[in-house]
Short mmCIF file of C-alpha atoms and ligand atoms in Angstrom, two decimals:
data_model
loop_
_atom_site.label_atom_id
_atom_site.label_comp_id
_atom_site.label_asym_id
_atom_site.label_seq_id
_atom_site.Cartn_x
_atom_site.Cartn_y
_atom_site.Cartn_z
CA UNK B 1220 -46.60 8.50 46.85
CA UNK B 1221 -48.62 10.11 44.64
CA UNK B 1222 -51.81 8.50 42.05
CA UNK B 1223 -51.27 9.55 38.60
CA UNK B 1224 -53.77 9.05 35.81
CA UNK B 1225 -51.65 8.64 32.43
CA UNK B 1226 -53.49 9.05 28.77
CA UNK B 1227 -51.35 7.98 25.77
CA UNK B 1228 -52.80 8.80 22.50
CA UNK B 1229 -53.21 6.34 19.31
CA UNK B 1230 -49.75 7.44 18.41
CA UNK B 1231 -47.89 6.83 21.28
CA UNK B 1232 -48.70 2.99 20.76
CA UNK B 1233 -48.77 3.16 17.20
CA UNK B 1234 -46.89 -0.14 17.11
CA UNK B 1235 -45.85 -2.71 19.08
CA UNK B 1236 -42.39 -0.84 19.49
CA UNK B 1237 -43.99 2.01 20.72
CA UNK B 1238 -45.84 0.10 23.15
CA UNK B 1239 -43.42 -1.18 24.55
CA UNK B 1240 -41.71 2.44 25.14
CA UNK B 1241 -44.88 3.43 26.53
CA UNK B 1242 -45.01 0.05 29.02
CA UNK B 1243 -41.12 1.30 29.98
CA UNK B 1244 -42.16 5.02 30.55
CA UNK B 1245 -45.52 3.57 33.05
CA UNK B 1246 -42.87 1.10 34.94
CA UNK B 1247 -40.48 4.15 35.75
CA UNK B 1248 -43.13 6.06 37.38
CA UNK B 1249 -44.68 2.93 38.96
CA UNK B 1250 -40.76 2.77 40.40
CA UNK B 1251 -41.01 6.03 41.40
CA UNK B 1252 -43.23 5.03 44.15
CA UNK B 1253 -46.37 6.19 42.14
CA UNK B 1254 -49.80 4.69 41.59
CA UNK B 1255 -50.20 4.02 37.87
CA UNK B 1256 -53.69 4.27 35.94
CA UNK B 1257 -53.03 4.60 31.85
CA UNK B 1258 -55.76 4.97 29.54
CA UNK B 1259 -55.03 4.18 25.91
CA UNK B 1260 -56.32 4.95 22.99
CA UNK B 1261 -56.51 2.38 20.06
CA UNK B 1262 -52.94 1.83 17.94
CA UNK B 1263 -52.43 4.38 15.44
CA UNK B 1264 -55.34 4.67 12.87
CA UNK B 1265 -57.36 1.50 14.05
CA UNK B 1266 -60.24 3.92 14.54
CA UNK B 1267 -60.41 5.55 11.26
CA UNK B 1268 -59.92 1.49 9.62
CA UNK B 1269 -62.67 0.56 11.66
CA UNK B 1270 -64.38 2.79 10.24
CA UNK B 1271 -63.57 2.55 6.55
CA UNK B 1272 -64.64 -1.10 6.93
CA UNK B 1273 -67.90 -0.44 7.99
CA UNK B 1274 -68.40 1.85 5.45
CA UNK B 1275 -67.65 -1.27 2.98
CA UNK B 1276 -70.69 -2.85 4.53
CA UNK B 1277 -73.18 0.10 4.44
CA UNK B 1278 -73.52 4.03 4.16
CA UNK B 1279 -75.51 4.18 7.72
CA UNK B 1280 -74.16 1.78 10.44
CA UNK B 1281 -76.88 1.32 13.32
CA UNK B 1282 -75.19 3.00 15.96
CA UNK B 1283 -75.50 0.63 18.46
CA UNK B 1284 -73.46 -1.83 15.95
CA UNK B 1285 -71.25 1.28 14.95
CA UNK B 1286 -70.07 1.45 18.66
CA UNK B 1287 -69.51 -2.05 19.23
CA UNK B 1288 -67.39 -2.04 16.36
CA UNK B 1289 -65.39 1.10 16.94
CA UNK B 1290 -64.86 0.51 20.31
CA UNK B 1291 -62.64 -3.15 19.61
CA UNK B 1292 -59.72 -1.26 19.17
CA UNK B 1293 -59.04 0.01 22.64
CA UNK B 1294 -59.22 -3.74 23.50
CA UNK B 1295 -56.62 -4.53 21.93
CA UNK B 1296 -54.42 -1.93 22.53
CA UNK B 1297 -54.91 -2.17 26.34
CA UNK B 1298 -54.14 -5.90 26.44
CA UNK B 1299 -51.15 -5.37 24.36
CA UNK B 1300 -49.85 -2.52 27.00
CA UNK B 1301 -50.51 -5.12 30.22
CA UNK B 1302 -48.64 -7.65 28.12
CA UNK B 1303 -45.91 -5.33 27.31
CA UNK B 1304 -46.00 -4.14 31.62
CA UNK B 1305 -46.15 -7.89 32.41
CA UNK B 1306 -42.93 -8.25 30.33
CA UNK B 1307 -41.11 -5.93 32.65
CA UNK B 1308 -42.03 -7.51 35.98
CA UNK B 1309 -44.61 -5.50 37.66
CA UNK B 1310 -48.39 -6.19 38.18
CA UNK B 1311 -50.89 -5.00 36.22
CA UNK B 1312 -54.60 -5.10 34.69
CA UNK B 1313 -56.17 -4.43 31.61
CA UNK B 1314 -60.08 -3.28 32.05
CA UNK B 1315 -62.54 -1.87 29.30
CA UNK B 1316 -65.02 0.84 30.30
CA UNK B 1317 -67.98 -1.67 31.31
CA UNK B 1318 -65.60 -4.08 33.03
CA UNK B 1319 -64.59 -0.63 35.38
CA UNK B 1320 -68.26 0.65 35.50
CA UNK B 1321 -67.27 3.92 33.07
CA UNK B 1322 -71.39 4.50 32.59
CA UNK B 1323 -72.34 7.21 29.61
CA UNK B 1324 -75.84 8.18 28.35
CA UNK B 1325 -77.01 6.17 25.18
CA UNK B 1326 -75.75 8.58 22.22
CA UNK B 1327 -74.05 6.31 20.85
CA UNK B 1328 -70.88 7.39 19.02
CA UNK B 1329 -70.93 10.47 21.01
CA UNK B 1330 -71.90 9.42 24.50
CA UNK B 1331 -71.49 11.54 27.53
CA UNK B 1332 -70.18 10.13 30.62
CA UNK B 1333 -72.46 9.83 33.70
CA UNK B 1334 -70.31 8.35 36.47
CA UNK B 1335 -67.21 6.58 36.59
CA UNK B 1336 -67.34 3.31 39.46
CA UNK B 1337 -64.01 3.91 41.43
CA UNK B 1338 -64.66 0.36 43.24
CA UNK B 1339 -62.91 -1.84 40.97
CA UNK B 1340 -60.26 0.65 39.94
CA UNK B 1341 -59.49 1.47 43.27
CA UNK B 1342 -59.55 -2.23 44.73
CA UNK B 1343 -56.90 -3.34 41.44
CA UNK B 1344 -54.72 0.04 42.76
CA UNK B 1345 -54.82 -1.71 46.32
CA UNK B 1346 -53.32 -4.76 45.18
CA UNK B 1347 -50.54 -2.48 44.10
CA UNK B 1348 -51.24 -3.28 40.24
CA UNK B 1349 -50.89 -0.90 37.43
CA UNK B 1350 -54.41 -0.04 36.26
CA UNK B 1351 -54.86 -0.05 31.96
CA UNK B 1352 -58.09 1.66 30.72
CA UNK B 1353 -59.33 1.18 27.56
CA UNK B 1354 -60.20 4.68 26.51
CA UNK B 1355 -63.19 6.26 24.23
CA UNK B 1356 -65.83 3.98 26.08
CA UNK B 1357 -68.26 3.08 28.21
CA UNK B 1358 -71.57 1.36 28.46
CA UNK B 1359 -75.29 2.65 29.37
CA UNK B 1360 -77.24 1.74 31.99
CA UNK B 1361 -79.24 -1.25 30.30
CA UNK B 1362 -75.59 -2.39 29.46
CA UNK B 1363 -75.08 -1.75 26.04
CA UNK B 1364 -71.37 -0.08 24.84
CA UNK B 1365 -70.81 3.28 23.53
CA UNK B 1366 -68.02 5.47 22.60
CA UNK B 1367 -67.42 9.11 23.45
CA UNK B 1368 -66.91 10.80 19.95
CA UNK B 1369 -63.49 10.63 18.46
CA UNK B 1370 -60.63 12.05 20.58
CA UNK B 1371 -62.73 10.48 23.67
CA UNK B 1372 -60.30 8.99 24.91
CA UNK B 1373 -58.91 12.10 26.82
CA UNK B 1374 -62.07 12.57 28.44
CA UNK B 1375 -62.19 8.54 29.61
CA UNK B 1376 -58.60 10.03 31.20
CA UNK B 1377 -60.18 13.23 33.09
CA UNK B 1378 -62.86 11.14 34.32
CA UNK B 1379 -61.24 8.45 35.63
CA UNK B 1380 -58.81 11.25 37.54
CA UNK B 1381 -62.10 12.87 39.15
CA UNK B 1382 -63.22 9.31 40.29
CA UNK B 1383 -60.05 8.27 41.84
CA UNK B 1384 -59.55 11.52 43.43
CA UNK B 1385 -56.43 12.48 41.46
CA UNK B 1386 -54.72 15.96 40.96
CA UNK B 1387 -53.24 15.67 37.57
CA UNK B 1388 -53.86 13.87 34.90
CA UNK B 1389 -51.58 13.81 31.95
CA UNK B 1390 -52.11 13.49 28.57
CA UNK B 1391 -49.69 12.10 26.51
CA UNK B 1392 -49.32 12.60 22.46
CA UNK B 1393 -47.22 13.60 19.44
CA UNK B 1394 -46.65 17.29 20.33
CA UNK B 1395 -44.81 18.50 23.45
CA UNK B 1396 -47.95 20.83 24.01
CA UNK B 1397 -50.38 23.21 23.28
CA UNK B 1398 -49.87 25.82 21.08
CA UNK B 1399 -51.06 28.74 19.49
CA UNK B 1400 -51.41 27.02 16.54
CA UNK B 1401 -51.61 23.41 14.70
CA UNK B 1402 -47.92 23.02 14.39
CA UNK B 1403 -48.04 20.81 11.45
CA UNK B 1404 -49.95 24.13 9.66
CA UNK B 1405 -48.17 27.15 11.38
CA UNK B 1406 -44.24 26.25 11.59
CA UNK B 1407 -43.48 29.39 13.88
CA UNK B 1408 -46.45 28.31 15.91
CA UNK B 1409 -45.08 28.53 19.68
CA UNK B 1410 -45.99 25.95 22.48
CA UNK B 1411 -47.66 27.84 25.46
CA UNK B 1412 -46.75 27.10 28.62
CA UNK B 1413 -49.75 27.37 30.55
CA UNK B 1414 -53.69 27.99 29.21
CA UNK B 1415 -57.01 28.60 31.27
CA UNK B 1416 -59.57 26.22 31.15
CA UNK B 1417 -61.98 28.94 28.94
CA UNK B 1418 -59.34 29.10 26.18
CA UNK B 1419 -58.85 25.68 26.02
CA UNK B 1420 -62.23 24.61 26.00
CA UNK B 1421 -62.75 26.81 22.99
CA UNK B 1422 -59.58 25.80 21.20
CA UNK B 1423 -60.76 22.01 21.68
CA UNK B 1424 -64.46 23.43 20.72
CA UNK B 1425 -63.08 25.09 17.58
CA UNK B 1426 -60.81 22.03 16.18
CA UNK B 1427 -57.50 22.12 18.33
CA UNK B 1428 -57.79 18.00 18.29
CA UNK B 1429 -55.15 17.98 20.62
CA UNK B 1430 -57.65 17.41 23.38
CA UNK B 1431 -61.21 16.54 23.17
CA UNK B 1432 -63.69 19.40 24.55
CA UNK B 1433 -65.40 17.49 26.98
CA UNK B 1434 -62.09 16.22 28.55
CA UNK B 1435 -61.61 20.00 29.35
CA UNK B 1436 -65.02 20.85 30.61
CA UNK B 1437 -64.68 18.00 32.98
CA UNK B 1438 -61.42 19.18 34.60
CA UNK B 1439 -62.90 22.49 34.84
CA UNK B 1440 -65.47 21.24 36.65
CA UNK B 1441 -63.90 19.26 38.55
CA UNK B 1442 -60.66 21.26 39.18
CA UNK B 1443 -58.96 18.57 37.76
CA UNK B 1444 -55.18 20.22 36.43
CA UNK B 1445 -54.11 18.69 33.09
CA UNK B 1446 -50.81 18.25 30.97
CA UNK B 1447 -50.15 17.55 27.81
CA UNK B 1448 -46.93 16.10 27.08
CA UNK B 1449 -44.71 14.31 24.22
CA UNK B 1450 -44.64 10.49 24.71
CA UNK B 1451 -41.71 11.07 22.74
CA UNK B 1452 -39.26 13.32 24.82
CA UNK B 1453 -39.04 14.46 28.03
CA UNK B 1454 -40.23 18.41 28.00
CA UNK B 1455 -42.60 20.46 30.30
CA UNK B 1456 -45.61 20.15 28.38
CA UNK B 1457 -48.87 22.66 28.81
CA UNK B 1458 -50.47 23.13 31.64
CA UNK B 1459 -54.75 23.45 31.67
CA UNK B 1460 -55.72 24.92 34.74
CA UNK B 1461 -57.49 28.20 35.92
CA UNK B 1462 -54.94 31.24 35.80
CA UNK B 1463 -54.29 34.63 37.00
CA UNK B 1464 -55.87 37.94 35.66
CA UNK B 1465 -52.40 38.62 34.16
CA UNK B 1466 -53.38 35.79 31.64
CA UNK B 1467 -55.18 38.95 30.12
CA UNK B 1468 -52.76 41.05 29.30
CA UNK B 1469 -52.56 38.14 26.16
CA UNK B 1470 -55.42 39.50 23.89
CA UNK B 1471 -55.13 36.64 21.89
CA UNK B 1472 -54.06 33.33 22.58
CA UNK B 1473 -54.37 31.08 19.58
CA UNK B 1474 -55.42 30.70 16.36
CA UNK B 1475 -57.55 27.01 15.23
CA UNK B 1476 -59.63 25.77 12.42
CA UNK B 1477 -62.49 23.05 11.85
CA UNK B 1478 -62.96 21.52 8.55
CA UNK B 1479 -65.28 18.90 10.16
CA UNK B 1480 -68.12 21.47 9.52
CA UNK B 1481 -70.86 21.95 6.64
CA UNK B 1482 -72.89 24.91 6.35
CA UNK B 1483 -77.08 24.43 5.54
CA UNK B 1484 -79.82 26.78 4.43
CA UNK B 1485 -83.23 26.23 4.31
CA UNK B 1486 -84.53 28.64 2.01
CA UNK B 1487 -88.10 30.51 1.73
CA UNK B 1488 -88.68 29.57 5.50
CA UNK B 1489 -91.86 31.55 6.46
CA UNK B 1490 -91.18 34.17 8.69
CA UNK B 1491 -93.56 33.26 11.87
CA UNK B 1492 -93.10 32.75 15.70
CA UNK B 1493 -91.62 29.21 16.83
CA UNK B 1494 -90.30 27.79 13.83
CA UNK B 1495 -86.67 28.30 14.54
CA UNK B 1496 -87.58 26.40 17.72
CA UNK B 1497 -88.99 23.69 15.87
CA UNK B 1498 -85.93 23.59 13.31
CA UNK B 1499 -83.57 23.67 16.37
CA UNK B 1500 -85.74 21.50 18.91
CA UNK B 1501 -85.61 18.84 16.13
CA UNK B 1502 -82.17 18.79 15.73
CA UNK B 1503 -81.13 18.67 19.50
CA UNK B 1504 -83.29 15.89 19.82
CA UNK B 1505 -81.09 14.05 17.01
CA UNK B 1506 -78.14 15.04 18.91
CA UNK B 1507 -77.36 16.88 16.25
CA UNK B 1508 -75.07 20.06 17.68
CA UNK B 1509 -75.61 23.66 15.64
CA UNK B 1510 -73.10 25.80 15.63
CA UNK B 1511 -72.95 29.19 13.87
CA UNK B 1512 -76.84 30.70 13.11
CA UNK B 1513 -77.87 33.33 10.70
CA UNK B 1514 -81.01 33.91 9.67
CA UNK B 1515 -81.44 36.47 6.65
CA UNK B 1516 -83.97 39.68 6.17
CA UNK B 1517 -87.14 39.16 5.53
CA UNK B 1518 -88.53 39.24 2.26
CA UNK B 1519 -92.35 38.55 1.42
CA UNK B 1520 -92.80 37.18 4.49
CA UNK B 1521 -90.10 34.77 4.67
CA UNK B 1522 -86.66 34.02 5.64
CA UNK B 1523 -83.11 31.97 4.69
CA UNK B 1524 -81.68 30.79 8.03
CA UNK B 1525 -77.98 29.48 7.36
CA UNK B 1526 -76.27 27.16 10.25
CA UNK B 1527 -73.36 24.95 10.50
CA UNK B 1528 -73.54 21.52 12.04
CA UNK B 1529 -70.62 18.72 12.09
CA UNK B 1530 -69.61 16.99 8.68
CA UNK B 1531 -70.66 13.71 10.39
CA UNK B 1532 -74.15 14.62 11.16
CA UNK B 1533 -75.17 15.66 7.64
CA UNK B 1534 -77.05 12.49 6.52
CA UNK B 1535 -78.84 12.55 10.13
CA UNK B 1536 -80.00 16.20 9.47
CA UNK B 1537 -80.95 15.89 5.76
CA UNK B 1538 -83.26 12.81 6.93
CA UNK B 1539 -84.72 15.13 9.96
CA UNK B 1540 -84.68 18.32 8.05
CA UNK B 1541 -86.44 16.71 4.99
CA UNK B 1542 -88.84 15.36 7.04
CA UNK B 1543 -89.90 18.64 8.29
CA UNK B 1544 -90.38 20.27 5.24
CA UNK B 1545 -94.34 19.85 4.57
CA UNK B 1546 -94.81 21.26 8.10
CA UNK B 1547 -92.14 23.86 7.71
CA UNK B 1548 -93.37 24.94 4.39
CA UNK B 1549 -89.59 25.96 3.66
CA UNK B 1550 -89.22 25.46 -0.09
CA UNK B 1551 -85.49 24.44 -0.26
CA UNK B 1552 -82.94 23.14 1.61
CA UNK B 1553 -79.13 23.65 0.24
CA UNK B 1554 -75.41 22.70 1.92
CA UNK B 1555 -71.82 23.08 1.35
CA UNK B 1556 -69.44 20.77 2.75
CA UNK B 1557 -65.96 22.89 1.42
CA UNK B 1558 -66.21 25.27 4.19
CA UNK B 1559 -63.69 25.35 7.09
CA UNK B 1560 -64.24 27.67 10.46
CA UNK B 1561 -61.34 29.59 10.94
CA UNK B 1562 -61.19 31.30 14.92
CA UNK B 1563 -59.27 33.21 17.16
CA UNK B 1564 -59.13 32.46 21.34
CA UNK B 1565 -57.78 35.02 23.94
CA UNK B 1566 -58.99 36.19 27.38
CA UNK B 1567 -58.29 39.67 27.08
CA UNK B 1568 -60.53 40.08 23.85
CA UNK B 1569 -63.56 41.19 26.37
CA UNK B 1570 -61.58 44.00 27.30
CA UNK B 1571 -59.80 45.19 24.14
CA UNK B 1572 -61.93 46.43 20.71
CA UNK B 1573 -61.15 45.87 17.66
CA UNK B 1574 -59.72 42.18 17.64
CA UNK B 1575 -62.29 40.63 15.19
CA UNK B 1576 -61.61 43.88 12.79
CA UNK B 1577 -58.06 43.05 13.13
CA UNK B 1578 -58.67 39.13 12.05
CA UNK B 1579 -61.36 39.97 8.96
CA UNK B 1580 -58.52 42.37 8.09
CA UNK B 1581 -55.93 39.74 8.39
CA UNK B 1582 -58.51 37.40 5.91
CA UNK B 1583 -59.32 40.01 3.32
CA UNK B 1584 -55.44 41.59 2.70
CA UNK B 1585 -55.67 37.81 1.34
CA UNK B 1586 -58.96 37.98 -0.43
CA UNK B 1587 -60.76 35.25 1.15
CA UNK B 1588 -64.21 35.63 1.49
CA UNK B 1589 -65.93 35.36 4.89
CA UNK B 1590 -69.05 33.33 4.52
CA UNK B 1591 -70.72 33.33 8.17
CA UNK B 1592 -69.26 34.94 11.64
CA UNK B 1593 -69.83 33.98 15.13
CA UNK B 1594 -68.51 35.59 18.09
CA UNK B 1595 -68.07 35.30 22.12
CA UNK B 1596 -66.63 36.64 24.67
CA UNK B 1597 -63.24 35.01 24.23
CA UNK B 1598 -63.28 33.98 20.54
CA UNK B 1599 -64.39 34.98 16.96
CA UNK B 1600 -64.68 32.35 14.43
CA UNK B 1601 -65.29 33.22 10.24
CA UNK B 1602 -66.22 30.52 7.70
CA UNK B 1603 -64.29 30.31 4.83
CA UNK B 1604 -63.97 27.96 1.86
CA UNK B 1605 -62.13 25.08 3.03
CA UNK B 1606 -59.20 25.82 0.19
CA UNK B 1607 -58.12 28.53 2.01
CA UNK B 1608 -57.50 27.29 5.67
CA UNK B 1609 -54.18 26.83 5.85
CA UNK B 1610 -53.27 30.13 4.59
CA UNK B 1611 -56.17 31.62 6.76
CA UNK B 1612 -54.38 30.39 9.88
CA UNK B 1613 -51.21 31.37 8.32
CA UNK B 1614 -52.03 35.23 8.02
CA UNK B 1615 -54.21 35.55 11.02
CA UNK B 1616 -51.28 33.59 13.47
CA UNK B 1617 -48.75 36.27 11.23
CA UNK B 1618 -51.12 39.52 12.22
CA UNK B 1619 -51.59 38.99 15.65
CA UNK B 1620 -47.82 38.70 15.87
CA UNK B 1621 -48.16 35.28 17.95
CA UNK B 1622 -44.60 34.24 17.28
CA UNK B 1623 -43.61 36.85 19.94
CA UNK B 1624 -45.88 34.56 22.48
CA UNK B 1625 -42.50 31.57 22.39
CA UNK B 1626 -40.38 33.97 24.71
CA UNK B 1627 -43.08 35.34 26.63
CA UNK B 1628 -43.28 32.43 27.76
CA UNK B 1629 -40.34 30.36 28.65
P1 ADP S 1472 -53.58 11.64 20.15
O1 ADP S 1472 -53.64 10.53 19.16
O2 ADP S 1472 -52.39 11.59 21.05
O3 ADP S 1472 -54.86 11.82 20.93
P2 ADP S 1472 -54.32 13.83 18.39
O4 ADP S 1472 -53.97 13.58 16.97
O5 ADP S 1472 -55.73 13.64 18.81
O6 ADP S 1472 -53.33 12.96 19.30
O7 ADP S 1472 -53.88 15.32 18.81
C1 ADP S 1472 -52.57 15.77 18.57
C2 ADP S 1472 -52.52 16.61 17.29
O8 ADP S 1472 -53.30 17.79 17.47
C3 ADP S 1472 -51.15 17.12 16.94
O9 ADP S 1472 -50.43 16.19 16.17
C4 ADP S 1472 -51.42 18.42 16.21
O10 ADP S 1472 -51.22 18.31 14.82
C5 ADP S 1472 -52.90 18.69 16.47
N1 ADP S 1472 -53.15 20.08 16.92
C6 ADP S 1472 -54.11 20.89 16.39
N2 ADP S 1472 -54.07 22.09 16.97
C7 ADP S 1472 -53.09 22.05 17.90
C8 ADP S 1472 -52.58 23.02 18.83
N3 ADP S 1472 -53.08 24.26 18.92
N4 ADP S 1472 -51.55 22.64 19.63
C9 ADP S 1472 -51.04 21.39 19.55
N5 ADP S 1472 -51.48 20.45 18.69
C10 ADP S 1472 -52.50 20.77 17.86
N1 LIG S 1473 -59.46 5.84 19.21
C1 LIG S 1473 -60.42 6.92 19.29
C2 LIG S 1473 -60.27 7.84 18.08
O1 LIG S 1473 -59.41 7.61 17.24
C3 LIG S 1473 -60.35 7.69 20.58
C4 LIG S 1473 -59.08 8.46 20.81
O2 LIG S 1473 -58.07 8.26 20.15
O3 LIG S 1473 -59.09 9.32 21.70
O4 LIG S 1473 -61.03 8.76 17.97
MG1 MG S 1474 -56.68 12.80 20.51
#
């Protein structure tokens, strides 16, 4: 008998139809002679509505209020599922994140988890019930709820698998898998069979929403092995786990873009020590994540530094990077929000030159511009305007030739 830890995205219970597929699929493996935990995400787009009707009320939700609204909708989707498992004759319980003990830090809307309680979990699993988890929350330490940034949800999943002890934890979606490039973009895009925590982590970094970063750096961690599956048919899926040095040999794995990114400068910055730490410093401190950094030559004494930062953070950094303008003494702050980041991910780019020439080839044989680069040791990312994504990952999937990856792999 084995303890499985289930996730089924906001599409798998899109309705109550699916649902009840979903409540089916659990009971099987319950039959099986498993132990059963699901998380679930809200139905469908309940998130994104959420959201839209907050906006009706005001530009700039207090967060605290922001997550108690936005976190509803894994309530109901969870009691819905138990309902739909009680249907079919077995035992089960629905339990949010604070009624399990799933405790985060206090970002709200983008909290990380701390610990996850395995006593009430584990006593529910005793009593032989099937164990629902509403996903994408949890609750601080003086009690008050938060959510984990959208696409949490997968994290809740690897979480709850490192507190119960679990092997595998499975993620259920719409795609059979990862692969080497958004499907619904790249038609020939193939589904891998297998991918290393490192490239995943990046792909999920670099806007692969198929699984949320920190659900990857957990498993990692934890040496937690993950799936991701269809909810819809029964195939293999893609395995996340640590793999062999052959894994190499694959210079480049996959090809992703972000358009949940806006690029600032803050012009006429003087050029002296410690005020990039103070630009930065300030930011962190707003939980505001930088990405990409340039800072320009110097010219009569002072500087343009250039930086990308998440679409949803922009009114957060205006407000903190206005407010350090009369100590800055920069004399202009700009941004562009039609900007996408376009980036390749492959182990075996340490050891083989000339992969990012080979991509900003790929990107000017097309003529789009490349705004801002970025590199590591496993990927290289471009910014581009935000028109030009599609065909960006189009032309780059095309030159690296990573249709030939679908029967390398089966
Ligand atoms: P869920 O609601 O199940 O969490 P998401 O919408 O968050 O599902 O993630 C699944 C989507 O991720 C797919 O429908 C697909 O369009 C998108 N996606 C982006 N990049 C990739 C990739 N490299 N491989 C697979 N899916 C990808
Ligand atoms: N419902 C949340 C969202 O839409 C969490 C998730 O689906 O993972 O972002
Ligand atoms: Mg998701």
């Amino acid at each position: 008998m084995g303890l499985i830890v289930q996730k089924y995205g906001g599409s798998s219970v899109a309705d109550t139809d699916r649902v009840k597929r979903v409540a089916e699929r659990i009971v099987r493996r319950k039959r099986a002679g498993n132990q059963i935990v699901a998380v679930v995400s809200a139905l469908g787009d309940t998130t994104d509505e959420l959201i839209e009707l907050a906006k009706k009320i005001t530009d700039d939700p207090p967060k605290r209020e922001y997550d108690m609204l936005i976190s509803t909708g894994e309530q109901v989707s969870v009691s819905l599922l138990a309902m739909a498992i009680n249907e079919l004759g077995e035992d089960v319980i629905s339990l949010t994140g604070s009624q399990i003990g799933i405790i985060t830090n206090d970002l709200h809307a983008k909290a990380k988890i701390l610990k996850v309680n395995p006593e009430r979990l584990e006593q529910e699993l005793t009593q032989d019930k099937i164990v629902i988890v509403a996903g994408f929350q949890g609750v601080t330490f003086d009690n008050e709820i938060t959510t984990l940034g959208r696409g949490g949800s997968d994290t809740t999943g690897v979480a709850v698998a490192t507190a119960l002890g679990a092997d595998l934890c499975e993620i259920y979606t719409d795609v059979d898998g990862v692969y080497t490039a958004d499907p619904r973009v790249v038609k020939s895009a193939c589904k891998l069979n297998e991918v290393s925590y490192e490239e995943m982590l990046e792909f999920a970094s670099l806007g692969a929403e198929v699984l949320h970063p920190r659900s990857v750096e957990i498993a990692k961690e934890y040496g937690i092995e993950m799936v991701v599956k269809s909810s819809f048919y029964c195939c293999p899926g893609t395995y996340i786990k640590e793999v062999g040095e052959l894994e190499k040999d694959i210079v480049v794995t996959g090809v992703t873009c972000n358009g949940d990114t806006v690029k600032l400068s803050l012009i006429g910055v003087p050029d002296e020590p410690g005020i990039a730490s103070r630009i930065f410093t300030g930011l962190a401190e707003d939980g505001i994540n930088v990405d990409m950094i340039i800072q320009n030559v110097d010219y009569d004494g002072l500087n343009d530094i250039t930086f990308t930062i998440d679409k949803e953070d922009l009114d957060h950094a205006k407000i903190n990077l206005k407010g350090l303008q009369g100590e800055l003494g920069y004399t202009e702050l700009i941004y562009d929000t039609e900007v996408t980041k376009v980036s390749i991910v492959g182990a075996g780019m340490v050891t083989n030159p000339g992969v990012a020439a080979k991509m900003f080839e790929a990107l000017a044989d097309e003529d789009i511009n490349i705004d801002l680069i970025s590199t590591s040791e496993i990927k290289v990312s471009c910014l581009i305007n935000e028109e030009r994504a599609d065909q960006a990952v189009k032309v780059i999937h095309d030159k690296f030739n990573l249709e030939r990856l679908c029967d390398s792999n089966v």
